[in-house]
mmCIF file of N, CA and C in Angstrom:
data_model
loop_
_atom_site.group_PDB
_atom_site.id
_atom_site.type_symbol
_atom_site.label_atom_id
_atom_site.label_comp_id
_atom_site.label_asym_id
_atom_site.label_seq_id
_atom_site.Cartn_x
_atom_site.Cartn_y
_atom_site.Cartn_z
ATOM 1 N N VAL Z 1 0.910 -1.180 0.092
ATOM 2 C CA VAL Z 1 0.003 -0.040 0.029
ATOM 3 C C VAL Z 1 0.908 1.301 0.060
ATOM 4 N N LYS Z 2 1.894 1.310 0.835
ATOM 5 C CA LYS Z 2 2.832 2.322 0.915
ATOM 6 C C LYS Z 2 3.513 2.573 -0.521
ATOM 7 N N LEU Z 3 3.871 1.499 -1.160
ATOM 8 C CA LEU Z 3 4.497 1.543 -2.525
ATOM 9 C C LEU Z 3 3.646 2.179 -3.532
ATOM 10 N N THR Z 4 2.245 1.923 -3.467
ATOM 11 C CA THR Z 4 1.370 2.355 -4.365
ATOM 12 C C THR Z 4 1.196 3.974 -4.158
ATOM 13 N N VAL Z 5 1.027 4.303 -2.900
ATOM 14 C CA VAL Z 5 0.951 5.662 -2.585
ATOM 15 C C VAL Z 5 2.113 6.495 -3.059
ATOM 16 N N ALA Z 6 3.436 5.898 -2.846
ATOM 17 C CA ALA Z 6 4.540 6.460 -3.235
ATOM 18 C C ALA Z 6 4.767 6.482 -4.778
ATOM 19 N N GLU Z 7 4.221 5.429 -5.513
ATOM 20 C CA GLU Z 7 4.266 5.430 -6.853
ATOM 21 C C GLU Z 7 3.342 6.534 -7.509
ATOM 22 N N ALA Z 8 2.054 6.620 -6.892
ATOM 23 C CA ALA Z 8 1.078 7.545 -7.247
ATOM 24 C C ALA Z 8 1.791 9.062 -6.969
ATOM 25 N N ALA Z 9 2.281 9.214 -5.973
ATOM 26 C CA ALA Z 9 2.960 10.564 -5.640
ATOM 27 C C ALA Z 9 4.032 10.853 -6.663
ATOM 28 N N ARG Z 10 4.843 9.785 -6.940
ATOM 29 C CA ARG Z 10 5.972 10.068 -7.941
ATOM 30 C C ARG Z 10 5.343 10.256 -9.271
ATOM 31 N N LYS Z 11 4.467 9.610 -9.691
ATOM 32 C CA LYS Z 11 3.722 9.796 -10.848
ATOM 33 C C LYS Z 11 3.295 11.241 -11.015
ATOM 34 N N ARG Z 12 2.566 11.711 -9.914
ATOM 35 C CA ARG Z 12 2.105 13.104 -9.982
ATOM 36 C C ARG Z 12 3.196 14.127 -10.009
ATOM 37 N N LEU Z 13 4.335 13.829 -9.241
ATOM 38 C CA LEU Z 13 5.421 14.724 -9.393
ATOM 39 C C LEU Z 13 6.024 14.772 -10.736
ATOM 40 N N ASP Z 14 6.102 13.687 -11.429
ATOM 41 C CA ASP Z 14 6.632 13.420 -12.770
ATOM 42 C C ASP Z 14 5.821 14.263 -13.625
ATOM 43 N N GLU Z 15 4.355 14.167 -13.648
ATOM 44 C CA GLU Z 15 3.665 14.949 -14.274
ATOM 45 C C GLU Z 15 3.600 16.450 -14.155
ATOM 46 N N GLU Z 16 3.893 16.825 -12.906
ATOM 47 C CA GLU Z 16 4.105 18.382 -12.570
ATOM 48 C C GLU Z 16 5.450 18.720 -13.216
ATOM 49 N N LEU Z 17 6.489 17.783 -12.971
ATOM 50 C CA LEU Z 17 7.768 18.166 -13.654
ATOM 51 C C LEU Z 17 7.505 18.458 -15.093
ATOM 52 N N GLU Z 18 6.904 17.572 -15.862
ATOM 53 C CA GLU Z 18 6.749 17.691 -17.309
ATOM 54 C C GLU Z 18 6.004 18.974 -17.664
ATOM 55 N N LYS Z 19 4.939 19.256 -16.767
ATOM 56 C CA LYS Z 19 4.287 20.591 -17.017
ATOM 57 C C LYS Z 19 5.162 21.823 -16.855
ATOM 58 N N LEU Z 20 5.999 21.692 -15.761
ATOM 59 C CA LEU Z 20 6.867 22.752 -15.541
ATOM 60 C C LEU Z 20 7.866 22.931 -16.687
ATOM 61 N N LYS Z 21 8.365 21.782 -17.174
ATOM 62 C CA LYS Z 21 9.426 21.825 -18.333
ATOM 63 C C LYS Z 21 8.641 22.404 -19.550
ATOM 64 N N LYS Z 22 7.367 22.102 -19.876
ATOM 65 C CA LYS Z 22 6.634 22.699 -20.912
ATOM 66 C C LYS Z 22 6.522 24.201 -20.693
ATOM 67 N N ASP Z 23 6.074 24.695 -19.528
ATOM 68 C CA ASP Z 23 5.988 26.108 -19.171
ATOM 69 C C ASP Z 23 7.291 26.733 -19.281
ATOM 70 N N LEU Z 24 8.438 26.150 -18.918
ATOM 71 C CA LEU Z 24 9.689 26.677 -19.115
ATOM 72 C C LEU Z 24 9.913 26.920 -20.396
ATOM 73 N N ALA Z 25 9.860 25.807 -21.235
ATOM 74 C CA ALA Z 25 10.138 26.029 -22.713
ATOM 75 C C ALA Z 25 9.278 27.141 -23.358
ATOM 76 N N ALA Z 26 7.996 27.250 -22.964
ATOM 77 C CA ALA Z 26 7.211 28.345 -23.526
ATOM 78 C C ALA Z 26 7.700 29.722 -23.102
ATOM 79 N N SER Z 27 8.061 29.822 -21.885
ATOM 80 C CA SER Z 27 8.446 30.996 -21.397
ATOM 81 C C SER Z 27 9.861 31.402 -22.013
ATOM 82 N N GLU Z 28 10.750 30.410 -22.320
ATOM 83 C CA GLU Z 28 11.911 30.703 -23.073
ATOM 84 C C GLU Z 28 11.653 31.254 -24.543
ATOM 85 N N ALA Z 29 10.643 30.516 -25.185
ATOM 86 C CA ALA Z 29 10.321 30.956 -26.580
ATOM 87 C C ALA Z 29 9.885 32.322 -26.437
ATOM 88 N N GLU Z 30 9.044 32.690 -25.510
ATOM 89 C CA GLU Z 30 8.404 34.060 -25.490
ATOM 90 C C GLU Z 30 9.564 35.052 -25.187
ATOM 91 N N ARG Z 31 10.506 34.685 -24.256
ATOM 92 C CA ARG Z 31 11.563 35.584 -23.989
ATOM 93 C C ARG Z 31 12.492 35.799 -25.375
ATOM 94 N N ARG Z 32 12.758 34.915 -26.012
ATOM 95 C CA ARG Z 32 13.515 34.888 -27.308
ATOM 96 C C ARG Z 32 12.728 35.840 -28.334
ATOM 97 N N LYS Z 33 11.395 35.631 -28.372
ATOM 98 C CA LYS Z 33 10.548 36.457 -29.297
ATOM 99 C C LYS Z 33 10.730 37.889 -28.861
ATOM 100 N N LEU Z 34 10.512 38.199 -27.571
ATOM 101 C CA LEU Z 34 10.520 39.510 -26.962
ATOM 102 C C LEU Z 34 11.875 40.024 -27.382
ATOM 103 N N ASP Z 35 12.935 39.274 -27.014
ATOM 104 C CA ASP Z 35 14.341 39.884 -27.350
ATOM 105 C C ASP Z 35 14.579 40.087 -28.732
ATOM 106 N N SER Z 36 13.950 39.436 -29.711
ATOM 107 C CA SER Z 36 14.004 39.695 -31.120
ATOM 108 C C SER Z 36 13.212 40.919 -31.358
ATOM 109 N N GLU Z 37 12.171 41.216 -30.928
ATOM 110 C CA GLU Z 37 11.362 42.343 -31.139
ATOM 111 C C GLU Z 37 12.078 43.533 -30.560
ATOM 112 N N LEU Z 38 12.708 43.408 -29.376
ATOM 113 C CA LEU Z 38 13.488 44.559 -28.871
ATOM 114 C C LEU Z 38 14.642 44.879 -29.629
ATOM 115 N N ARG Z 39 15.363 43.889 -30.170
ATOM 116 C CA ARG Z 39 16.401 43.999 -31.148
ATOM 117 C C ARG Z 39 16.063 44.817 -32.373
ATOM 118 N N ALA Z 40 14.991 44.545 -32.958
ATOM 119 C CA ALA Z 40 14.409 45.094 -34.034
ATOM 120 C C ALA Z 40 14.022 46.574 -33.782
ATOM 121 N N GLN Z 41 13.483 46.802 -32.645
ATOM 122 C CA GLN Z 41 13.103 48.149 -32.250
ATOM 123 C C GLN Z 41 14.231 49.004 -32.054
ATOM 124 N N ARG Z 42 15.348 48.460 -31.419
ATOM 125 C CA ARG Z 42 16.486 49.092 -31.245
ATOM 126 C C ARG Z 42 17.198 49.609 -32.654
ATOM 127 N N GLU Z 43 17.070 48.639 -33.591
ATOM 128 C CA GLU Z 43 17.705 48.958 -35.021
ATOM 129 C C GLU Z 43 16.831 50.009 -35.628
ATOM 130 N N GLU Z 44 15.530 49.968 -35.372
ATOM 131 C CA GLU Z 44 14.634 51.109 -35.855
ATOM 132 C C GLU Z 44 14.987 52.298 -35.264
ATOM 133 N N LEU Z 45 15.236 52.245 -33.922
ATOM 134 C CA LEU Z 45 15.486 53.573 -33.204
ATOM 135 C C LEU Z 45 17.070 54.134 -33.705
ATOM 136 N N VAL Z 46 17.999 53.307 -33.994
ATOM 137 C CA VAL Z 46 19.180 53.887 -34.536
ATOM 138 C C VAL Z 46 19.055 54.270 -35.967
ATOM 139 N N ALA Z 47 18.186 53.651 -36.769
ATOM 140 C CA ALA Z 47 17.920 54.178 -38.066
ATOM 141 C C ALA Z 47 17.158 55.537 -38.052
ATOM 142 N N ALA Z 48 16.294 55.740 -37.017
ATOM 143 C CA ALA Z 48 15.573 56.912 -36.953
ATOM 144 C C ALA Z 48 16.545 58.104 -36.600
ATOM 145 N N LYS Z 49 17.497 57.631 -35.566
ATOM 146 C CA LYS Z 49 18.262 58.665 -35.119
ATOM 147 C C LYS Z 49 19.417 59.071 -36.209
ATOM 148 N N ARG Z 50 19.797 58.143 -36.933
ATOM 149 C CA ARG Z 50 20.615 58.380 -38.020
ATOM 150 C C ARG Z 50 20.029 59.318 -39.120
ATOM 151 N N ALA Z 51 18.734 59.072 -39.354
ATOM 152 C CA ALA Z 51 17.869 59.993 -40.240
ATOM 153 C C ALA Z 51 17.760 61.307 -39.754
ATOM 154 N N LEU Z 52 17.559 61.457 -38.511
ATOM 155 C CA LEU Z 52 17.498 62.675 -37.854
ATOM 156 C C LEU Z 52 18.783 63.497 -37.956
ATOM 157 N N ASP Z 53 19.839 62.817 -37.642
ATOM 158 C CA ASP Z 53 21.244 63.333 -37.966
ATOM 159 C C ASP Z 53 21.448 63.831 -39.249
ATOM 160 N N ASP Z 54 21.038 63.039 -40.261
ATOM 161 C CA ASP Z 54 21.206 63.317 -41.724
ATOM 162 C C ASP Z 54 20.448 64.623 -42.087
ATOM 163 N N ALA Z 55 19.114 64.679 -41.469
ATOM 164 C CA ALA Z 55 18.325 65.801 -41.749
ATOM 165 C C ALA Z 55 18.793 67.124 -41.194
ATOM 166 N N GLU Z 56 19.420 66.854 -40.014
ATOM 167 C CA GLU Z 56 20.122 67.952 -39.366
ATOM 168 C C GLU Z 56 21.293 68.604 -40.072
ATOM 169 N N ASP Z 57 22.102 67.717 -40.648
ATOM 170 C CA ASP Z 57 23.187 67.990 -41.468
ATOM 171 C C ASP Z 57 22.752 68.690 -42.902
ATOM 172 N N SER Z 58 21.691 68.160 -43.329
ATOM 173 C CA SER Z 58 21.082 68.839 -44.607
ATOM 174 C C SER Z 58 20.662 70.157 -44.249
ATOM 175 N N ARG Z 59 19.950 70.325 -43.104
ATOM 176 C CA ARG Z 59 19.534 71.811 -42.776
ATOM 177 C C ARG Z 59 20.629 72.757 -42.526
ATOM 178 N N LYS Z 60 21.642 72.188 -41.827
ATOM 179 C CA LYS Z 60 22.909 73.120 -41.632
ATOM 180 C C LYS Z 60 23.534 73.439 -43.015
ATOM 181 N N LYS Z 61 23.540 72.540 -43.991
ATOM 182 C CA LYS Z 61 24.102 72.814 -45.256
ATOM 183 C C LYS Z 61 23.369 73.923 -45.861
ATOM 184 N N ALA Z 62 21.938 73.707 -45.921
ATOM 185 C CA ALA Z 62 21.079 74.602 -46.464
ATOM 186 C C ALA Z 62 21.001 75.935 -45.835
ATOM 187 N N GLN Z 63 21.215 76.065 -44.572
ATOM 188 C CA GLN Z 63 21.229 77.216 -43.903
ATOM 189 C C GLN Z 63 22.609 77.989 -44.227
ATOM 190 N N ALA Z 64 23.646 77.338 -44.397
ATOM 191 C CA ALA Z 64 25.017 77.958 -44.769
ATOM 192 C C ALA Z 64 24.837 78.526 -46.242
ATOM 193 N N ALA Z 65 24.173 77.633 -47.191
ATOM 194 C CA ALA Z 65 23.938 78.221 -48.470
ATOM 195 C C ALA Z 65 23.180 79.363 -48.464
ATOM 196 N N LEU Z 66 22.100 79.397 -47.620
ATOM 197 C CA LEU Z 66 21.182 80.606 -47.421
ATOM 198 C C LEU Z 66 21.882 81.814 -47.127
ATOM 199 N N GLU Z 67 22.855 81.626 -46.104
ATOM 200 C CA GLU Z 67 23.584 82.829 -45.515
ATOM 201 C C GLU Z 67 24.563 83.360 -46.637
ATOM 202 N N ASP Z 68 25.212 82.402 -47.365
ATOM 203 C CA ASP Z 68 26.016 82.757 -48.515
ATOM 204 C C ASP Z 68 25.235 83.458 -49.621
ATOM 205 N N ALA Z 69 23.978 83.005 -49.845
ATOM 206 C CA ALA Z 69 23.186 83.741 -50.890
ATOM 207 C C ALA Z 69 22.799 85.075 -50.439
ATOM 208 N N GLU Z 70 22.483 85.208 -49.158
ATOM 209 C CA GLU Z 70 22.118 86.490 -48.431
ATOM 210 C C GLU Z 70 23.304 87.456 -48.679
ATOM 211 N N GLN Z 71 24.519 87.001 -48.219
ATOM 212 C CA GLN Z 71 25.645 87.759 -48.474
ATOM 213 C C GLN Z 71 25.884 88.362 -49.827
ATOM 214 N N LYS Z 72 25.664 87.391 -50.785
ATOM 215 C CA LYS Z 72 25.977 87.763 -52.187
ATOM 216 C C LYS Z 72 24.858 88.655 -52.726
ATOM 217 N N ALA Z 73 23.594 88.381 -52.221
ATOM 218 C CA ALA Z 73 22.662 89.431 -52.588
ATOM 219 C C ALA Z 73 22.838 90.841 -52.261
ATOM 220 N N THR Z 74 23.367 90.849 -50.949
ATOM 221 C CA THR Z 74 23.708 92.117 -50.297
ATOM 222 C C THR Z 74 24.829 92.878 -51.050
ATOM 223 N N GLN Z 75 25.840 92.044 -51.364
ATOM 224 C CA GLN Z 75 27.002 92.647 -52.186
ATOM 225 C C GLN Z 75 26.550 93.110 -53.440
ATOM 226 N N ILE Z 76 25.584 92.291 -54.144
ATOM 227 C CA ILE Z 76 25.130 92.883 -55.408
ATOM 228 C C ILE Z 76 24.216 93.973 -55.378
ATOM 229 N N GLY Z 77 23.405 94.037 -54.364
ATOM 230 C CA GLY Z 77 22.592 95.247 -54.088
ATOM 231 C C GLY Z 77 23.469 96.468 -53.887
ATOM 232 N N GLU Z 78 24.622 96.338 -53.154
ATOM 233 C CA GLU Z 78 25.458 97.532 -52.908
ATOM 234 C C GLU Z 78 26.129 97.796 -54.210
ATOM 235 N N ARG Z 79 26.574 96.829 -54.948
ATOM 236 C CA ARG Z 79 27.274 97.119 -56.251
ATOM 237 C C ARG Z 79 26.263 97.747 -57.247
ATOM 238 N N LEU Z 80 25.026 97.309 -57.050
ATOM 239 C CA LEU Z 80 24.059 97.992 -58.023
ATOM 240 C C LEU Z 80 23.772 99.346 -57.592
ATOM 241 N N ALA Z 81 23.780 99.705 -56.296
ATOM 242 C CA ALA Z 81 23.635 101.137 -55.891
ATOM 243 C C ALA Z 81 24.888 101.898 -56.404
ATOM 244 N N ASP Z 82 25.989 101.360 -56.241
ATOM 245 C CA ASP Z 82 27.164 101.997 -56.779
ATOM 246 C C ASP Z 82 27.246 102.310 -58.111
ATOM 247 N N MET Z 83 26.756 101.303 -58.925
ATOM 248 C CA MET Z 83 26.674 101.473 -60.422
ATOM 249 C C MET Z 83 25.546 102.590 -60.791
ATOM 250 N N GLN Z 84 24.487 102.569 -60.061
ATOM 251 C CA GLN Z 84 23.519 103.585 -60.352
ATOM 252 C C GLN Z 84 24.058 104.920 -60.036
ATOM 253 N N ALA Z 85 24.918 105.206 -59.052
ATOM 254 C CA ALA Z 85 25.422 106.357 -58.710
ATOM 255 C C ALA Z 85 26.460 106.804 -59.679
ATOM 256 N N GLU Z 86 27.088 105.846 -60.090
ATOM 257 C CA GLU Z 86 28.293 106.104 -61.181
ATOM 258 C C GLU Z 86 27.378 106.444 -62.478
ATOM 259 N N ARG Z 87 26.401 105.904 -62.777
ATOM 260 C CA ARG Z 87 25.523 106.218 -63.963
ATOM 261 C C ARG Z 87 25.086 107.664 -64.110
ATOM 262 N N GLU Z 88 24.724 108.082 -62.921
ATOM 263 C CA GLU Z 88 24.314 109.474 -62.746
ATOM 264 C C GLU Z 88 25.341 110.491 -62.997
ATOM 265 N N LYS Z 89 26.631 109.994 -62.540
ATOM 266 C CA LYS Z 89 27.761 110.967 -62.789
ATOM 267 C C LYS Z 89 28.409 110.845 -64.173
ATOM 268 N N ALA Z 90 28.318 109.692 -64.732
ATOM 269 C CA ALA Z 90 28.922 109.493 -66.084
ATOM 270 C C ALA Z 90 27.832 109.313 -67.210
ATOM 271 N N GLU Z 91 27.219 110.230 -67.557
ATOM 272 C CA GLU Z 91 26.152 110.112 -68.615
ATOM 273 C C GLU Z 91 26.778 109.775 -69.935
ATOM 274 N N ALA Z 92 28.036 110.085 -70.186
ATOM 275 C CA ALA Z 92 28.698 109.780 -71.592
ATOM 276 C C ALA Z 92 28.781 108.227 -71.619
ATOM 277 N N ASN Z 93 29.049 107.496 -70.596
ATOM 278 C CA ASN Z 93 29.289 106.136 -70.692
ATOM 279 C C ASN Z 93 27.967 105.373 -70.347
ATOM 280 N N GLN Z 94 26.855 106.134 -70.478
ATOM 281 C CA GLN Z 94 25.644 105.505 -70.179
ATOM 282 C C GLN Z 94 25.353 104.253 -70.775
ATOM 283 N N GLY Z 95 25.545 104.156 -71.995
ATOM 284 C CA GLY Z 95 25.066 102.820 -72.821
ATOM 285 C C GLY Z 95 25.727 101.542 -72.178
ATOM 286 N N ASN Z 96 27.068 101.616 -71.812
ATOM 287 C CA ASN Z 96 27.689 100.453 -71.427
ATOM 288 C C ASN Z 96 27.186 100.168 -69.951
ATOM 289 N N LYS Z 97 26.952 101.373 -69.147
ATOM 290 C CA LYS Z 97 26.560 101.099 -67.799
ATOM 291 C C LYS Z 97 25.218 100.471 -67.532
ATOM 292 N N ASP Z 98 24.278 100.959 -68.485
ATOM 293 C CA ASP Z 98 22.863 100.419 -68.447
ATOM 294 C C ASP Z 98 22.926 98.969 -68.657
ATOM 295 N N GLY Z 99 23.728 98.360 -69.642
ATOM 296 C CA GLY Z 99 23.774 97.036 -69.831
ATOM 297 C C GLY Z 99 24.252 96.330 -68.624
ATOM 298 N N GLU Z 100 25.287 96.820 -67.912
ATOM 299 C CA GLU Z 100 25.796 96.136 -66.669
ATOM 300 C C GLU Z 100 24.864 96.156 -65.684
ATOM 301 N N ILE Z 101 24.117 97.452 -65.507
ATOM 302 C CA ILE Z 101 23.071 97.394 -64.508
ATOM 303 C C ILE Z 101 22.023 96.504 -64.684
ATOM 304 N N GLU Z 102 21.645 96.308 -65.874
ATOM 305 C CA GLU Z 102 20.513 95.431 -66.244
ATOM 306 C C GLU Z 102 21.001 93.972 -65.889
ATOM 307 N N ASN Z 103 22.190 93.512 -66.250
ATOM 308 C CA ASN Z 103 22.817 92.440 -65.992
ATOM 309 C C ASN Z 103 22.723 91.930 -64.392
ATOM 310 N N LEU Z 104 23.199 93.155 -63.647
ATOM 311 C CA LEU Z 104 23.262 92.986 -62.320
ATOM 312 C C LEU Z 104 21.856 92.987 -61.557
ATOM 313 N N LYS Z 105 20.949 93.633 -62.211
ATOM 314 C CA LYS Z 105 19.538 93.543 -61.683
ATOM 315 C C LYS Z 105 18.965 92.149 -61.998
ATOM 316 N N SER Z 106 19.226 91.556 -63.164
ATOM 317 C CA SER Z 106 19.005 90.225 -63.422
ATOM 318 C C SER Z 106 19.512 89.141 -62.535
ATOM 319 N N LEU Z 107 20.801 89.381 -62.286
ATOM 320 C CA LEU Z 107 21.619 88.517 -61.420
ATOM 321 C C LEU Z 107 20.992 88.646 -60.031
ATOM 322 N N LEU Z 108 20.655 89.795 -59.486
ATOM 323 C CA LEU Z 108 20.025 89.985 -58.173
ATOM 324 C C LEU Z 108 18.723 89.385 -58.237
ATOM 325 N N LYS Z 109 17.909 89.433 -59.107
ATOM 326 C CA LYS Z 109 16.613 88.794 -59.389
ATOM 327 C C LYS Z 109 16.895 87.130 -59.209
ATOM 328 N N GLU Z 110 17.758 86.625 -59.840
ATOM 329 C CA GLU Z 110 18.044 85.289 -59.809
ATOM 330 C C GLU Z 110 18.499 84.883 -58.338
ATOM 331 N N LEU Z 111 19.352 85.646 -57.743
ATOM 332 C CA LEU Z 111 19.827 85.272 -56.459
ATOM 333 C C LEU Z 111 18.704 85.421 -55.493
ATOM 334 N N ARG Z 112 17.813 86.371 -55.575
ATOM 335 C CA ARG Z 112 16.748 86.507 -54.719
ATOM 336 C C ARG Z 112 15.787 85.295 -54.794
ATOM 337 N N GLU Z 113 15.711 84.781 -56.142
ATOM 338 C CA GLU Z 113 14.866 83.512 -56.223
ATOM 339 C C GLU Z 113 15.454 82.339 -55.697
ATOM 340 N N GLN Z 114 16.900 82.221 -55.845
ATOM 341 C CA GLN Z 114 17.472 81.161 -55.235
ATOM 342 C C GLN Z 114 17.341 81.211 -53.665
ATOM 343 N N LEU Z 115 17.404 82.533 -53.255
ATOM 344 C CA LEU Z 115 17.329 82.780 -51.630
ATOM 345 C C LEU Z 115 15.882 82.129 -51.234
ATOM 346 N N ASN Z 116 14.930 82.568 -52.098
ATOM 347 C CA ASN Z 116 13.554 82.074 -51.649
ATOM 348 C C ASN Z 116 13.497 80.498 -51.693
ATOM 349 N N GLN Z 117 14.020 79.894 -52.698
ATOM 350 C CA GLN Z 117 14.046 78.454 -52.840
ATOM 351 C C GLN Z 117 14.714 78.004 -51.575
ATOM 352 N N GLN Z 118 15.783 78.383 -51.310
ATOM 353 C CA GLN Z 118 16.638 77.844 -50.149
ATOM 354 C C GLN Z 118 15.929 77.984 -48.802
ATOM 355 N N LYS Z 119 15.228 79.185 -48.801
ATOM 356 C CA LYS Z 119 14.460 79.403 -47.408
ATOM 357 C C LYS Z 119 13.280 78.326 -47.335
ATOM 358 N N GLU Z 120 12.660 78.011 -48.529
ATOM 359 C CA GLU Z 120 11.576 76.986 -48.560
ATOM 360 C C GLU Z 120 12.191 75.596 -48.313
ATOM 361 N N ALA Z 121 13.367 75.361 -48.812
ATOM 362 C CA ALA Z 121 14.078 74.102 -48.521
ATOM 363 C C ALA Z 121 14.344 73.910 -47.093
ATOM 364 N N ILE Z 122 14.733 74.961 -46.432
ATOM 365 C CA ILE Z 122 15.078 74.983 -45.082
ATOM 366 C C ILE Z 122 13.822 74.808 -44.131
ATOM 367 N N LYS Z 123 12.732 75.344 -44.600
ATOM 368 C CA LYS Z 123 11.404 75.279 -43.859
ATOM 369 C C LYS Z 123 10.950 73.773 -43.887
ATOM 370 N N GLN Z 124 11.226 73.119 -45.136
ATOM 371 C CA GLN Z 124 10.722 71.645 -45.441
ATOM 372 C C GLN Z 124 11.597 70.838 -44.500
ATOM 373 N N LEU Z 125 12.914 71.073 -44.462
ATOM 374 C CA LEU Z 125 13.985 70.376 -43.708
ATOM 375 C C LEU Z 125 13.696 70.446 -42.206
ATOM 376 N N GLU Z 126 13.228 71.617 -41.748
ATOM 377 C CA GLU Z 126 12.862 71.657 -40.549
ATOM 378 C C GLU Z 126 11.591 70.977 -40.033
ATOM 379 N N LYS Z 127 10.648 70.955 -40.980
ATOM 380 C CA LYS Z 127 9.484 70.111 -40.837
ATOM 381 C C LYS Z 127 9.757 68.654 -40.714
ATOM 382 N N GLU Z 128 10.769 68.220 -41.648
ATOM 383 C CA GLU Z 128 11.101 66.812 -41.475
ATOM 384 C C GLU Z 128 11.849 66.529 -40.327
ATOM 385 N N ARG Z 129 12.652 67.472 -39.855
ATOM 386 C CA ARG Z 129 13.453 67.341 -38.644
ATOM 387 C C ARG Z 129 12.443 67.041 -37.516
ATOM 388 N N GLY Z 130 11.511 67.996 -37.436
ATOM 389 C CA GLY Z 130 10.561 67.732 -36.336
ATOM 390 C C GLY Z 130 9.743 66.380 -36.276
ATOM 391 N N LEU Z 131 9.414 65.973 -37.481
ATOM 392 C CA LEU Z 131 8.704 64.648 -37.754
ATOM 393 C C LEU Z 131 9.730 63.602 -37.245
ATOM 394 N N LEU Z 132 10.921 63.719 -37.554
ATOM 395 C CA LEU Z 132 11.951 62.644 -37.188
ATOM 396 C C LEU Z 132 12.195 62.761 -35.687
ATOM 397 N N LYS Z 133 12.078 63.899 -35.082
ATOM 398 C CA LYS Z 133 12.266 63.921 -33.673
ATOM 399 C C LYS Z 133 11.192 63.430 -33.054
ATOM 400 N N GLU Z 134 9.911 63.550 -33.483
ATOM 401 C CA GLU Z 134 8.683 62.913 -32.886
ATOM 402 C C GLU Z 134 8.753 61.449 -32.999
ATOM 403 N N ASP Z 135 9.178 60.945 -34.169
ATOM 404 C CA ASP Z 135 9.415 59.454 -34.407
ATOM 405 C C ASP Z 135 10.376 58.873 -33.498
ATOM 406 N N LEU Z 136 11.498 59.654 -33.263
ATOM 407 C CA LEU Z 136 12.496 59.163 -32.412
ATOM 408 C C LEU Z 136 11.974 59.261 -30.893
ATOM 409 N N ARG Z 137 11.368 60.129 -30.545
ATOM 410 C CA ARG Z 137 10.631 60.266 -29.177
ATOM 411 C C ARG Z 137 9.685 59.112 -28.935
ATOM 412 N N ASP Z 138 8.868 58.887 -30.057
ATOM 413 C CA ASP Z 138 7.923 57.754 -29.967
ATOM 414 C C ASP Z 138 8.594 56.423 -29.800
ATOM 415 N N LEU Z 139 9.549 56.146 -30.527
ATOM 416 C CA LEU Z 139 10.241 54.954 -30.548
ATOM 417 C C LEU Z 139 10.921 54.710 -29.106
ATOM 418 N N SER Z 140 11.617 55.855 -28.748
ATOM 419 C CA SER Z 140 12.356 55.799 -27.348
ATOM 420 C C SER Z 140 11.293 55.437 -26.319
ATOM 421 N N GLN Z 141 10.139 56.065 -26.250
ATOM 422 C CA GLN Z 141 9.037 55.853 -25.304
ATOM 423 C C GLN Z 141 8.505 54.403 -25.403
ATOM 424 N N ARG Z 142 8.411 53.813 -26.655
ATOM 425 C CA ARG Z 142 7.871 52.553 -26.837
ATOM 426 C C ARG Z 142 8.940 51.610 -26.199
ATOM 427 N N LEU Z 143 10.244 51.813 -26.578
ATOM 428 C CA LEU Z 143 11.297 50.976 -26.100
ATOM 429 C C LEU Z 143 11.378 50.937 -24.652
ATOM 430 N N MET Z 144 11.135 52.057 -23.967
ATOM 431 C CA MET Z 144 11.158 52.180 -22.593
ATOM 432 C C MET Z 144 10.068 51.389 -21.929
ATOM 433 N N LYS Z 145 8.869 51.558 -22.471
ATOM 434 C CA LYS Z 145 7.684 50.831 -21.976
ATOM 435 C C LYS Z 145 7.946 49.211 -22.074
ATOM 436 N N GLU Z 146 8.409 48.956 -23.211
ATOM 437 C CA GLU Z 146 8.586 47.347 -23.385
ATOM 438 C C GLU Z 146 9.694 46.921 -22.558
ATOM 439 N N GLN Z 147 10.691 47.635 -22.308
ATOM 440 C CA GLN Z 147 11.787 47.226 -21.410
ATOM 441 C C GLN Z 147 11.315 47.084 -20.011
ATOM 442 N N SER Z 148 10.373 48.280 -19.619
ATOM 443 C CA SER Z 148 9.918 48.250 -18.259
ATOM 444 C C SER Z 148 8.941 47.114 -18.053
ATOM 445 N N ALA Z 149 8.209 46.763 -19.047
ATOM 446 C CA ALA Z 149 7.241 45.616 -19.028
ATOM 447 C C ALA Z 149 7.915 44.327 -18.763
ATOM 448 N N LYS Z 150 9.133 44.259 -19.217
ATOM 449 C CA LYS Z 150 9.878 43.004 -18.921
ATOM 450 C C LYS Z 150 10.209 42.878 -17.395
#
């Protein structure tokens, strides 16, 4: 009788052990799945950070180009003013000066158009930068929530 009770207890313990082994295997599989998802999200986070850095670099380059164009436009405006003053003083050379003034006006107009295009490009880059910052913040928050959930 004692042997039968012991055998029944052993059988019950063996069944519990098998159940625990299955639970452990399932938990391990879930952990591996979560680790894989976490790794993928980290990679996504790194890619978003890289895209944000690239957008920031582009914005800085566009800003530098804008400043250069503004400086050139100022120089051309000053030169144009000088040329117009010269024109008033030297009516004899008016034919040559008029052509040069028109060229400078045309060049100034082109530079102003380029300046406006670069301003628009900077606005667009800043919008993209804002969106990338939001994406990066969202990814970081999601990663923190998932890490804290573990």
